[in-house]
Short mmCIF file of C-alpha atoms and ligand atoms in Angstrom, two decimals:
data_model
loop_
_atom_site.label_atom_id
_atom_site.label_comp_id
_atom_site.label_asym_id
_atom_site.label_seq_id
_atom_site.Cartn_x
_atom_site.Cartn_y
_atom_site.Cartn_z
CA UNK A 683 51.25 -27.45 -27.43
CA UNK A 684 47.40 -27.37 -28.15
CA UNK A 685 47.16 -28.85 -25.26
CA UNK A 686 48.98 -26.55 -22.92
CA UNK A 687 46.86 -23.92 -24.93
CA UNK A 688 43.52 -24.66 -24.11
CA UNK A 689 44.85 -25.40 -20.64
CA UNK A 690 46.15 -21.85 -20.08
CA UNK A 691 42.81 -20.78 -21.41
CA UNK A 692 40.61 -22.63 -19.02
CA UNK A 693 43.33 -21.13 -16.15
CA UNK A 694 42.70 -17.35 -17.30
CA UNK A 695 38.84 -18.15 -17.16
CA UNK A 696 38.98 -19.39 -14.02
CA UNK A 697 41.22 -16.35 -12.82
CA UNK A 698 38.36 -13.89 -14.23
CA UNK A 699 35.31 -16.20 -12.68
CA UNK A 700 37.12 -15.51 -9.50
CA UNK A 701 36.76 -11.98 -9.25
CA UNK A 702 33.72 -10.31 -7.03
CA UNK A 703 30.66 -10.03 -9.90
CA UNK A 704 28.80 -8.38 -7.12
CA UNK A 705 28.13 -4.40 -6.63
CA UNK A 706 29.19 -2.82 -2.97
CA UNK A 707 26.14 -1.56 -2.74
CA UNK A 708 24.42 -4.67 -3.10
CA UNK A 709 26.28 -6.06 0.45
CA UNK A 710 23.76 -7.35 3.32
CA UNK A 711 20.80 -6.51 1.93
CA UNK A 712 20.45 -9.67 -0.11
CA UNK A 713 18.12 -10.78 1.96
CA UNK A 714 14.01 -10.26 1.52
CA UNK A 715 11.49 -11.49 4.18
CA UNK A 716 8.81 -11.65 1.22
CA UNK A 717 10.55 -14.37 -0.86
CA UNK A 718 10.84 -16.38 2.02
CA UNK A 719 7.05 -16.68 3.32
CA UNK A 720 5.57 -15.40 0.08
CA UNK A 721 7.00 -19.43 -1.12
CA UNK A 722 6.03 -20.81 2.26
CA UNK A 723 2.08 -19.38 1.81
CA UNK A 724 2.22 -20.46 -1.55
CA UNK A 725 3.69 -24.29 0.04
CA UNK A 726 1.59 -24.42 2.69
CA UNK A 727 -1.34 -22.36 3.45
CA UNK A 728 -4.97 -22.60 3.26
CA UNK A 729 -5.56 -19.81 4.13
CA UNK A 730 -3.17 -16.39 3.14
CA UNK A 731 -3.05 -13.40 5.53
CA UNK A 732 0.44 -13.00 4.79
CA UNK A 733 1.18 -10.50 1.91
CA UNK A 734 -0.55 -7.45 1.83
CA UNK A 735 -2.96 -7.60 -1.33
CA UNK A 736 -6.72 -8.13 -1.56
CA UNK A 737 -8.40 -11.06 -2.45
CA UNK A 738 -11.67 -9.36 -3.67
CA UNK A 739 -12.53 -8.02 -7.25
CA UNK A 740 -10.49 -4.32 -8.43
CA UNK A 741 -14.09 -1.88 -8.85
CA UNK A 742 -16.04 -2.43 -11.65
CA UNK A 743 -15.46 0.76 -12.90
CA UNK A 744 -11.53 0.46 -12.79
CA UNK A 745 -11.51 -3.17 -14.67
CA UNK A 746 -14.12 -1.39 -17.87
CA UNK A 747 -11.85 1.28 -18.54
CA UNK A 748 -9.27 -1.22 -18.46
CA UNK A 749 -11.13 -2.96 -21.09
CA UNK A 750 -12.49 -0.10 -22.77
CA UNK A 751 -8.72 1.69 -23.09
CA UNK A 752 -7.75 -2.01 -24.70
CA UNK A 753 -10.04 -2.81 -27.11
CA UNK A 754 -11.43 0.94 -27.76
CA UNK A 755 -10.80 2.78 -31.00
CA UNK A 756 -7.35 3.95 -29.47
CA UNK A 757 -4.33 2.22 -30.63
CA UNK A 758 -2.07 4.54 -29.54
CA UNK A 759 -2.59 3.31 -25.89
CA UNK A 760 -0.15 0.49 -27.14
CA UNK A 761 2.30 2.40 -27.78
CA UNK A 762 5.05 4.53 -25.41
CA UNK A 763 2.82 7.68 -23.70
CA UNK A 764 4.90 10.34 -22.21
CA UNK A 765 7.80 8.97 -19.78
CA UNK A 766 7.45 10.76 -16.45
CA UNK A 767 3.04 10.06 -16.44
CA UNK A 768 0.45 9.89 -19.27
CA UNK A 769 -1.09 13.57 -19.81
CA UNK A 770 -4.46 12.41 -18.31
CA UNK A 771 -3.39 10.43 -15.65
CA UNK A 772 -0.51 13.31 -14.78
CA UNK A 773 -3.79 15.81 -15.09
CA UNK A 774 -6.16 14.77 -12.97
CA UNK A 775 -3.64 13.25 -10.73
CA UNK A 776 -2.87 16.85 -10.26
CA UNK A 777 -6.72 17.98 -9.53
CA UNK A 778 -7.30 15.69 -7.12
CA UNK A 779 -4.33 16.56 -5.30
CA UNK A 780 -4.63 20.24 -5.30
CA UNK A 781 -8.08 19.61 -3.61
CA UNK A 782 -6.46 17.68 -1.00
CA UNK A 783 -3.17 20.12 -0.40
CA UNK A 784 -5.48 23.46 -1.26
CA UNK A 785 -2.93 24.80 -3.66
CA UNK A 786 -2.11 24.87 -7.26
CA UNK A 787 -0.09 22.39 -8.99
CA UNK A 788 1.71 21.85 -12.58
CA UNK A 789 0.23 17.97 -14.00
CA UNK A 790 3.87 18.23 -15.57
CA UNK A 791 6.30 19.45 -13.04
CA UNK A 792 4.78 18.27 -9.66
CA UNK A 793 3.57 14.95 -10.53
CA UNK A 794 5.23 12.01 -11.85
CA UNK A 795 4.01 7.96 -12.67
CA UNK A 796 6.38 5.51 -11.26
CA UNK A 797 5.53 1.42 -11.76
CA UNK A 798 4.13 1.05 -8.70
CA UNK A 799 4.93 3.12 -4.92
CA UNK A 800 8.07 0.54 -4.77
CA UNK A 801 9.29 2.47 -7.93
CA UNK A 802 8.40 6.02 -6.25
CA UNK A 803 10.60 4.84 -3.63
CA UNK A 804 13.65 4.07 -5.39
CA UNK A 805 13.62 7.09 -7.34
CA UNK A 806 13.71 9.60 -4.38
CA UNK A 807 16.21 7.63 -2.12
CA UNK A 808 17.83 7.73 -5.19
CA UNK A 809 17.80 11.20 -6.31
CA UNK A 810 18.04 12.86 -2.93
CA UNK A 811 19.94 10.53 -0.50
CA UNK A 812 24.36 11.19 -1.07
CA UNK A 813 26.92 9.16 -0.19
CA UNK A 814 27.37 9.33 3.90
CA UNK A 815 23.92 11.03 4.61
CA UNK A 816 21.72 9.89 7.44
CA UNK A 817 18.19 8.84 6.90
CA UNK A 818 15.73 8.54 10.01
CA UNK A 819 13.42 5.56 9.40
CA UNK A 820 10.52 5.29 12.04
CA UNK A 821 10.26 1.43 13.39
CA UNK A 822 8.69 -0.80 12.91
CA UNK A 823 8.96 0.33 8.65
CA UNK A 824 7.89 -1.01 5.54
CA UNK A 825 11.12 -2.72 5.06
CA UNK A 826 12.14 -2.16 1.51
CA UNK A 827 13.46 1.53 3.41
CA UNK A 828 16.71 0.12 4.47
CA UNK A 829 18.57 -1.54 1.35
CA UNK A 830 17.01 1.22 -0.31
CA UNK A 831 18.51 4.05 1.23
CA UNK A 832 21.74 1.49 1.54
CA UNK A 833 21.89 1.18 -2.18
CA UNK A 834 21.67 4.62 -2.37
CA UNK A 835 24.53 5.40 -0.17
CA UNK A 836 23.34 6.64 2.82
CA UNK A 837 23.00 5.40 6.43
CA UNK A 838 19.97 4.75 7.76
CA UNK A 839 18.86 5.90 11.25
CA UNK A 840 16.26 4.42 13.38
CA UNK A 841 14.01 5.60 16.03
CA UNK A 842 11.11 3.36 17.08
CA UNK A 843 7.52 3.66 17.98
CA UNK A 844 6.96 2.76 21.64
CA UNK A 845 4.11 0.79 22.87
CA UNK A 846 2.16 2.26 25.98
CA UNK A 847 -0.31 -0.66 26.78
CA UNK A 848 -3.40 0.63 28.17
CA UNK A 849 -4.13 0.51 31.64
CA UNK A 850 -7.78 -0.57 31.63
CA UNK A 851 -7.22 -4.02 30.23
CA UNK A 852 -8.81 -2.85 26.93
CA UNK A 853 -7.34 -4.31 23.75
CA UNK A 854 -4.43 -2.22 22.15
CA UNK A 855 -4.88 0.27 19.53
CA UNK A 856 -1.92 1.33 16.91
CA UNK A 857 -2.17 5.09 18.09
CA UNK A 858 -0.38 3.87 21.60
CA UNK A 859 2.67 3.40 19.54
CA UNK A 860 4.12 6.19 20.31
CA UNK A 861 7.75 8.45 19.41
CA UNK A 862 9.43 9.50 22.27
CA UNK A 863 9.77 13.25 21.02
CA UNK A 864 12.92 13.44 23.43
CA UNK A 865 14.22 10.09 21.61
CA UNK A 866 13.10 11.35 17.89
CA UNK A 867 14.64 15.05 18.23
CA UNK A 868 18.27 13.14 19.42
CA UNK A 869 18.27 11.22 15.76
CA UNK A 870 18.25 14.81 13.96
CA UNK A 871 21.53 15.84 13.12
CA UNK A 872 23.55 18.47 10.13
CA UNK A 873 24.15 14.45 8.79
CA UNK A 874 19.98 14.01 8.68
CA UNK A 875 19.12 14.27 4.87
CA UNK A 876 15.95 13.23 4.57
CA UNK A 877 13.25 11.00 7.57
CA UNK A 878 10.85 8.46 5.64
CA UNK A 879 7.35 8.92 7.29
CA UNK A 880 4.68 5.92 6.87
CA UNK A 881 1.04 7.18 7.70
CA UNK A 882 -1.02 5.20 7.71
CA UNK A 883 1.34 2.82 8.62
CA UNK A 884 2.23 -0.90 7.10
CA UNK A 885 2.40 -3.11 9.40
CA UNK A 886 0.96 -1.58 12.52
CA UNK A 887 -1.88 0.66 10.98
CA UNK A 888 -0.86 3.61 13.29
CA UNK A 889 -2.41 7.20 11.59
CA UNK A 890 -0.25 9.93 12.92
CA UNK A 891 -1.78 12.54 14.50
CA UNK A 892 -1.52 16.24 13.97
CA UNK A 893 0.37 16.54 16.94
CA UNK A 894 3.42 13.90 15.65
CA UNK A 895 3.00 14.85 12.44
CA UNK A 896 3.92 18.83 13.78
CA UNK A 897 6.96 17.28 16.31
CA UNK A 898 8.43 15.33 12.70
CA UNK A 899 7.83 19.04 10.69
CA UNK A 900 9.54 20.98 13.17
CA UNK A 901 12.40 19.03 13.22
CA UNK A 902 12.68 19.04 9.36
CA UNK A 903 12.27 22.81 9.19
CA UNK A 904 14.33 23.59 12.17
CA UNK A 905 17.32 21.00 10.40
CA UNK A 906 16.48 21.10 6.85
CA UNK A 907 15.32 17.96 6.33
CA UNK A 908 13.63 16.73 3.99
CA UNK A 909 10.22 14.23 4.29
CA UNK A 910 9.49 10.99 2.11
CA UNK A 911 5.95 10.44 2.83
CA UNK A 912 4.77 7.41 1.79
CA UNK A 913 0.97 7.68 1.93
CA UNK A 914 -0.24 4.10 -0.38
CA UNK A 915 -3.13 3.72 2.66
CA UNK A 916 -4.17 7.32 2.63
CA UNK A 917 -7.34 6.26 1.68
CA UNK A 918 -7.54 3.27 4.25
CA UNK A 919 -8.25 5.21 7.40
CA UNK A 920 -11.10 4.20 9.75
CA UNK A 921 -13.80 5.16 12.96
CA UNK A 922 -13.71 8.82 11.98
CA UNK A 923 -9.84 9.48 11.80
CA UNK A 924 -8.58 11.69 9.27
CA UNK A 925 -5.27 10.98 7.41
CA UNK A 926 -3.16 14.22 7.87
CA UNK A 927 -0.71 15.13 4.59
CA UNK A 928 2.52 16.00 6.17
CA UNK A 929 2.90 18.43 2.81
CA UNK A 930 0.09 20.41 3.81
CA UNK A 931 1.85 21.28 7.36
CA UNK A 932 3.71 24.56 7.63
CA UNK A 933 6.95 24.89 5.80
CA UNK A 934 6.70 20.79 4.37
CA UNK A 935 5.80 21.41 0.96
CA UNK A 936 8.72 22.61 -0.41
CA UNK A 937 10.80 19.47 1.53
CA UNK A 938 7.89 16.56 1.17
CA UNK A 939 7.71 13.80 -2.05
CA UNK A 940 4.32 12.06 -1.45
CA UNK A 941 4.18 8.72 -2.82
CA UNK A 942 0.76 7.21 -3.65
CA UNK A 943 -0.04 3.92 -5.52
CA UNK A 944 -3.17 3.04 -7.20
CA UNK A 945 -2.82 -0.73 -6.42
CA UNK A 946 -4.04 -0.09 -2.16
CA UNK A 947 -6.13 3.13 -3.69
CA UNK A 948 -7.98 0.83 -6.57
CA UNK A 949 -7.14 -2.56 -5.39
CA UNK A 950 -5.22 -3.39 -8.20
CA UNK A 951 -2.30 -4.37 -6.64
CA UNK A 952 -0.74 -6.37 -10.06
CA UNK A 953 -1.59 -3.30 -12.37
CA UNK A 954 2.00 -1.22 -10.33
CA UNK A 955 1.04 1.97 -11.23
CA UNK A 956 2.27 4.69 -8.86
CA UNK A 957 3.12 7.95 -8.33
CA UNK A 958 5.49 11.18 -7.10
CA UNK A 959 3.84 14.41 -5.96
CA UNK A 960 5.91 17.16 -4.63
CA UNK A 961 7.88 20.74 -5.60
CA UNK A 962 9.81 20.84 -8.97
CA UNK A 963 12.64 21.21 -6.66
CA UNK A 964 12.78 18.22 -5.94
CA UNK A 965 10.79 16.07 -8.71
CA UNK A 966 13.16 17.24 -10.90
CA UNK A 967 16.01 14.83 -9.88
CA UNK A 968 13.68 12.27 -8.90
CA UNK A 969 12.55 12.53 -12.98
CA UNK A 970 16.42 11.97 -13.86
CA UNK A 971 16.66 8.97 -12.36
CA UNK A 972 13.24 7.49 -13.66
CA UNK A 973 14.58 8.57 -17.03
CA UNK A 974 17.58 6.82 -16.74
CA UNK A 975 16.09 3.73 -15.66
CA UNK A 976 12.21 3.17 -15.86
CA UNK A 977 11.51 5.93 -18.33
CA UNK A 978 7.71 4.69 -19.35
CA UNK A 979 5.46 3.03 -17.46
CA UNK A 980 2.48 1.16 -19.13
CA UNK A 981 0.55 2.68 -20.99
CA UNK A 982 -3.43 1.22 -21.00
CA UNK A 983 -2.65 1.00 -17.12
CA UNK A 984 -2.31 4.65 -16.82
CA UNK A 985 -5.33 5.26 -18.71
CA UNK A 986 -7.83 3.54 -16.85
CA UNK A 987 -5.88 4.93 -13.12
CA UNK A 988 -6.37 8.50 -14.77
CA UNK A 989 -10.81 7.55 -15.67
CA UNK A 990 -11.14 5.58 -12.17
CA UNK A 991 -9.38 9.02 -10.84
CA UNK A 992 -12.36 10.82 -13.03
CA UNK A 993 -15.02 9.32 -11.18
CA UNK A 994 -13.52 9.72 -8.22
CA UNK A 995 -13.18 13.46 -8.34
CA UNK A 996 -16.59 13.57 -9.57
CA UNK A 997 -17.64 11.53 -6.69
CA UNK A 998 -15.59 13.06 -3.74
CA UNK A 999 -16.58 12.83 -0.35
CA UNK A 1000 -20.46 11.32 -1.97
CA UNK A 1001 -21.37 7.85 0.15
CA UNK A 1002 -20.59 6.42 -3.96
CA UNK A 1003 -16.97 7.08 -3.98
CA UNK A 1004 -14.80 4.12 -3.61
CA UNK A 1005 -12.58 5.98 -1.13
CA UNK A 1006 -15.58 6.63 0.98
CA UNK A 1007 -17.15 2.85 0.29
CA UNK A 1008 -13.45 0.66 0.70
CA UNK A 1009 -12.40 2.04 3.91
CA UNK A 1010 -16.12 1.42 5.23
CA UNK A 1011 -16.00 -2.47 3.86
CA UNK A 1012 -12.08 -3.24 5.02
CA UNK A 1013 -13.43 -1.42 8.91
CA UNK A 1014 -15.98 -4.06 9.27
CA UNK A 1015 -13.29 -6.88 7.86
CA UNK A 1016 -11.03 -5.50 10.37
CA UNK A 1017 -13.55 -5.68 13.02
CA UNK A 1018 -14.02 -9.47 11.96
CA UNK A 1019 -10.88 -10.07 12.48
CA UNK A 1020 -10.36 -8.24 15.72
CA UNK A 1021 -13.03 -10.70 17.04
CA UNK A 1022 -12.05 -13.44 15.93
CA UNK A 1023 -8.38 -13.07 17.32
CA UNK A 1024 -9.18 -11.78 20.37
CA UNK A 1025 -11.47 -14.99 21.40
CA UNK A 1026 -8.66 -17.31 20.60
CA UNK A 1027 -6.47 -15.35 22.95
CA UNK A 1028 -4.03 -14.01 20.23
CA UNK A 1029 -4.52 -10.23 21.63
CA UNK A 1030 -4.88 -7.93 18.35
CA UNK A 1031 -3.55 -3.96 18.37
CA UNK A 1032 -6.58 -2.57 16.59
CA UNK A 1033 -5.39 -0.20 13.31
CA UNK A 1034 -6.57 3.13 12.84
CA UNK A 1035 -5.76 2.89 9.25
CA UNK A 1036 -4.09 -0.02 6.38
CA UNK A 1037 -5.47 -3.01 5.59
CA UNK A 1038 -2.89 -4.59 8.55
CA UNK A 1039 -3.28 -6.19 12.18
CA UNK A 1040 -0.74 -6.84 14.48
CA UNK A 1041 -1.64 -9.50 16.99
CA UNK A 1042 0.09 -11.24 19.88
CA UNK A 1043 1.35 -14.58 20.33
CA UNK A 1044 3.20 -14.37 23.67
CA UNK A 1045 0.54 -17.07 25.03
CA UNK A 1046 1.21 -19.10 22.29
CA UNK A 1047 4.79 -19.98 22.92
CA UNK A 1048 4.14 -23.20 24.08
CA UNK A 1049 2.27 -24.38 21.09
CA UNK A 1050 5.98 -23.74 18.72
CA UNK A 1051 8.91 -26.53 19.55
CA UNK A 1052 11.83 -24.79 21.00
CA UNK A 1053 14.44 -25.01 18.03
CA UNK A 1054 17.71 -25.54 20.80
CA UNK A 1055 20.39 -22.83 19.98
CA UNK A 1056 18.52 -21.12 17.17
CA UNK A 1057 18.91 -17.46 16.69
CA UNK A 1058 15.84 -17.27 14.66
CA UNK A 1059 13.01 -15.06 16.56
CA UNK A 1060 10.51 -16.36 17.95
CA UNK A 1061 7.70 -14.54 15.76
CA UNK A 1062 9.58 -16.07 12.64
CA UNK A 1063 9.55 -19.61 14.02
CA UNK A 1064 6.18 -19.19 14.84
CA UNK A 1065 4.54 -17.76 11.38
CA UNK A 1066 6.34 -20.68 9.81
CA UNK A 1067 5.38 -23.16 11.77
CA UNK A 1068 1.81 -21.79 12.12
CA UNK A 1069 1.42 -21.83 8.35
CA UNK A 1070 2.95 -25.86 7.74
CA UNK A 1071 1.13 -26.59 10.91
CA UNK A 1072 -2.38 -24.82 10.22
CA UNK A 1073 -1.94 -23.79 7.23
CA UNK A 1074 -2.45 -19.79 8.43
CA UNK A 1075 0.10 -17.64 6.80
CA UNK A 1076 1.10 -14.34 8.52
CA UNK A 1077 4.39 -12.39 8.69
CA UNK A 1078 6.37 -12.20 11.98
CA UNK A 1079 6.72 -8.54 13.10
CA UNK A 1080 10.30 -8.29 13.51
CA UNK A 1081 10.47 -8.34 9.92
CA UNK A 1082 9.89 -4.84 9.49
CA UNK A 1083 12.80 -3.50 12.32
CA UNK A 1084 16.14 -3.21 11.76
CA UNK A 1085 18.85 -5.91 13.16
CA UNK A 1086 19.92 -3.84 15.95
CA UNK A 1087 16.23 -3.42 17.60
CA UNK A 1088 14.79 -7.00 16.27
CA UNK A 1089 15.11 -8.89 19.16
CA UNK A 1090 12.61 -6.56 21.45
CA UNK A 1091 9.35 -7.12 19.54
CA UNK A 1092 9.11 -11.16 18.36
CA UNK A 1093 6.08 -11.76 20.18
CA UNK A 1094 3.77 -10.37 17.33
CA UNK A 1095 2.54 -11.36 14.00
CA UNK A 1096 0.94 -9.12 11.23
CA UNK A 1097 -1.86 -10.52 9.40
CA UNK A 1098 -3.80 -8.73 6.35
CA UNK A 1099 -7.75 -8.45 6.45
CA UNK A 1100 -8.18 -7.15 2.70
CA UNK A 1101 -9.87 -10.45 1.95
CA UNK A 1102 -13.49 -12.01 0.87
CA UNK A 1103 -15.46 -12.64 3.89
CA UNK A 1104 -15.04 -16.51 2.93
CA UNK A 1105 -11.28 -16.26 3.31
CA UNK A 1106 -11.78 -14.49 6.92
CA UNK A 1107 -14.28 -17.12 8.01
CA UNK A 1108 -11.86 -20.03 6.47
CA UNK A 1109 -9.28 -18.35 8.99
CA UNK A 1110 -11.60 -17.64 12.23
CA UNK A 1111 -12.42 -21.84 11.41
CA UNK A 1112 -8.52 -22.47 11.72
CA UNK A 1113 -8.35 -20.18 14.75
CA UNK A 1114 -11.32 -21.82 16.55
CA UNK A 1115 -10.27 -25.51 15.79
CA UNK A 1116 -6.51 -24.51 17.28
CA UNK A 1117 -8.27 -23.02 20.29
CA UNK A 1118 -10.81 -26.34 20.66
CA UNK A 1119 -7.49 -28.48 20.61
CA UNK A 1120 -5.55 -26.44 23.32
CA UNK A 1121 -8.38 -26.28 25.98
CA UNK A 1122 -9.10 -29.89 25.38
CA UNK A 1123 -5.57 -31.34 25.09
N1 PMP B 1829 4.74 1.43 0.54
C1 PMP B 1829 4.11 0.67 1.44
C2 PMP B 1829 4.01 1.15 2.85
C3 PMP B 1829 3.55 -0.55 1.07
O1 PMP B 1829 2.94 -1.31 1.99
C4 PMP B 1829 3.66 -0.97 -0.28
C5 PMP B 1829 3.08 -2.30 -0.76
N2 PMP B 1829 3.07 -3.32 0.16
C6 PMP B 1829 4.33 -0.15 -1.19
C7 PMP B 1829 4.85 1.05 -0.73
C8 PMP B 1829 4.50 -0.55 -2.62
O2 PMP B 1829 3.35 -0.28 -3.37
P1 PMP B 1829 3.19 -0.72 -4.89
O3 PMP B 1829 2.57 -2.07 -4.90
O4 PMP B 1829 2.31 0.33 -5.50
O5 PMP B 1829 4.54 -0.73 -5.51
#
């Protein structure tokens, strides 16, 4: 009978192992490009172009009052601060933004700190995005959008950026991707709840211009829509361009969340502080679900994003600023690269704005074995053989478009110039050795 017991027992826990542990919302979107070639750069390369993070030093004056908030005379910056931002972070958060939108705003009700932009994300797909509504996502997209707005409920809708190669043989730039305006209007819909806008753009570096940005706001007026701007690389913006706010367009503020993150502002990628501006309409809910799942973010971190912010505004627009000297340093790092691609035949698309490049590698087809009955893209094949092979790590394009539209852009790679001029001669070596080997095989 004891027996029989225990053996019943171990039945009725099979019986409940069986059953699906798994959320709905959680189906297909298991999958993440970055765990895949994040552990093949860290396997294999010698050099890391891949993920988007800079190799150099965080400013001086960012890593002190990092230092000074953790070993000054302030304990309390150990302990919780206030959940939706720290007052001085929240404050001048707040200043600097009312300089940039020319209007007034509340440090309490129209700002809120978020760990990290990923976090600002989440919140507003999941405070404004219901069950069954449609969410336009411009292609190619930073492509934590999708599960996202999937886990969220909604459906997301996607209308890509078209490439017009220039006629003149000149190399590429990022502002000839281009929405058809014919092709974006048809996406709008009384289903369209909200359209995620990327400018600058990661991966392609495109900078919208006033005139897109005005074809995107007319639609959301004219359909009620409302804009998640996601604006980490405002800063990063280069040869003159000027990064447009869509909130600062007629009729957007009141339908616009503009995420920021001080890891691409400060380059302090690891430190995950971001942040929410926008109307109290809509921070509100976006607040109810950081309090009911984040709540605080860290404290010290906050502190020393809120005094780099100080200088800043003190500094704003002076040659001293970091936003006027970062975007000048990553321009000539971008040039380096531009260069050094371009000589080994691996055409780049030059970026108005990120710290991204999109190159290529249709002439380098025959360099990558042909994997027989393989439905992996080509660009993925080649980044990972490129990186065992050469020990370059990039991320294939198609990556950052949805399933449906994959298939029409593999020949391209993204690589990330935010790096020591060591690291971007290390890969210009790689590049020229490959190149040396081709002509003279
Ligand atoms: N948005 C975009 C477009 C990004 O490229 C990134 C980082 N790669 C994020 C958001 C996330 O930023 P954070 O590191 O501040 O969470």
């Amino acid at each position: 009978p004891h027996l029989k017991a225990s053996n019943s027992l171990s039945h009725s826990l099979q019986a409940k192992m069986s059953r699906p542990v798994q959320a709905r919302r959680l189906e297909g979107i298991d999958k993440n490009i970055w765990v895949e070639f994040v552990k093949l750069a860290a396997t294999y390369s010698k050099v890391n172009l891949g993920q988007g993070f800079p190799d150099f030093p965080a400013p001086d004056f960012l890593t002190e009052a990092f230092s000074r908030a953790l070993s000054g005379g302030n304990h309390m910056l150990h302990q919780y601060t206030r959940a939706f931002g720290h007052p001085p972070l929240v404050k001048v958060l707040a200043q600097f933004f009312e300089k940039l939108l020319g209007r007034d705003l509340d440090p309490m009700t129209n700002v809120m700190v978020t760990v990290g932009a990923y976090q600002a994300l989440f919140c507003c797909f999941q405070a404004l995005v219901d069950e069954g509504d449609e969410v336009i996502i411009i292609e190619p997209f930073f492509d934590c959008y999708e599960p996202m707005v999937k886990m969220a409920g909604g459906t997301p809708v996607f209308v890509p950026l078209r490439p017009n190669p220039p006629k003149d043989g000149k190399l590429m730039s990022s502002a000839d991707w281009q929405l058809d305006p014919a092709e974006l209007a048809s996406k709008f819909s009384e289903r369209t709840k909200a359209i995620v806008l990327n400018s600058p753009n990661n991966p392609l570096g495109k900078v919208f211009s006033r005139e897109e940005l005005g074809l995107i706001a007319e639609l959301c007026v004219k359909h009620d829509v409302l804009c998640i701007s996601d604006e980490v690389y405002e800063w990063l913006v280069y040869d003159g361009k000027q990064h447009i706010r869509m909130a600062s367009l007629q009729g957007m503020w009141d339908r616009t969340v503009i995420i920021g993150s001080a890891g691409k502002t400060f380059s302090a990628t690891g430190w995950k502080v971001g942040w929410v501006v926008g109307p109290d309409r809509l921070l509100k809910h976006v607040r109810t679900v950081h309090q009911n799942s984040v709540y605080h973010c860290a404290t010290i971190a906050q502190e020393a994003v809120a005094q780099g912010f100080q200088r800043e505004l003190m500094l704003y627009g002076k040659p001293e600023s970091y936003f006027v000297q970062l975007p000048k340093e990553l321009q000539q790092k971008r040039d380096w690269l531009v260069r050094s691609l371009d000589g080994v035949g691996m055409k780049p698309i030059i970026p108005e704005g990120t710290y991204f490049l999109v190159a290529d590698i249709s002439q380098f087809k025959s360099d990558v074995p042909d994997v027989p009955n393989s439905d992996e893209p080509y660009d993925h094949r080649f980044a990972k053989w490129m990186v065992k092979n050469k020990g370059l790590a990039a991320i294939p394009l198609s990556a950052f478009y949805s399933e449906a539209h994959k298939n029409n852009y593999t020949n391209f790679i993204r690589f990330c110039f935010a790096k020591e001029e060591a690291t971007l001669k290390a890969a210009n070596d790689i590049l020229q050795k490959w190149k040396q080997e081709k002509t003279s095989s």
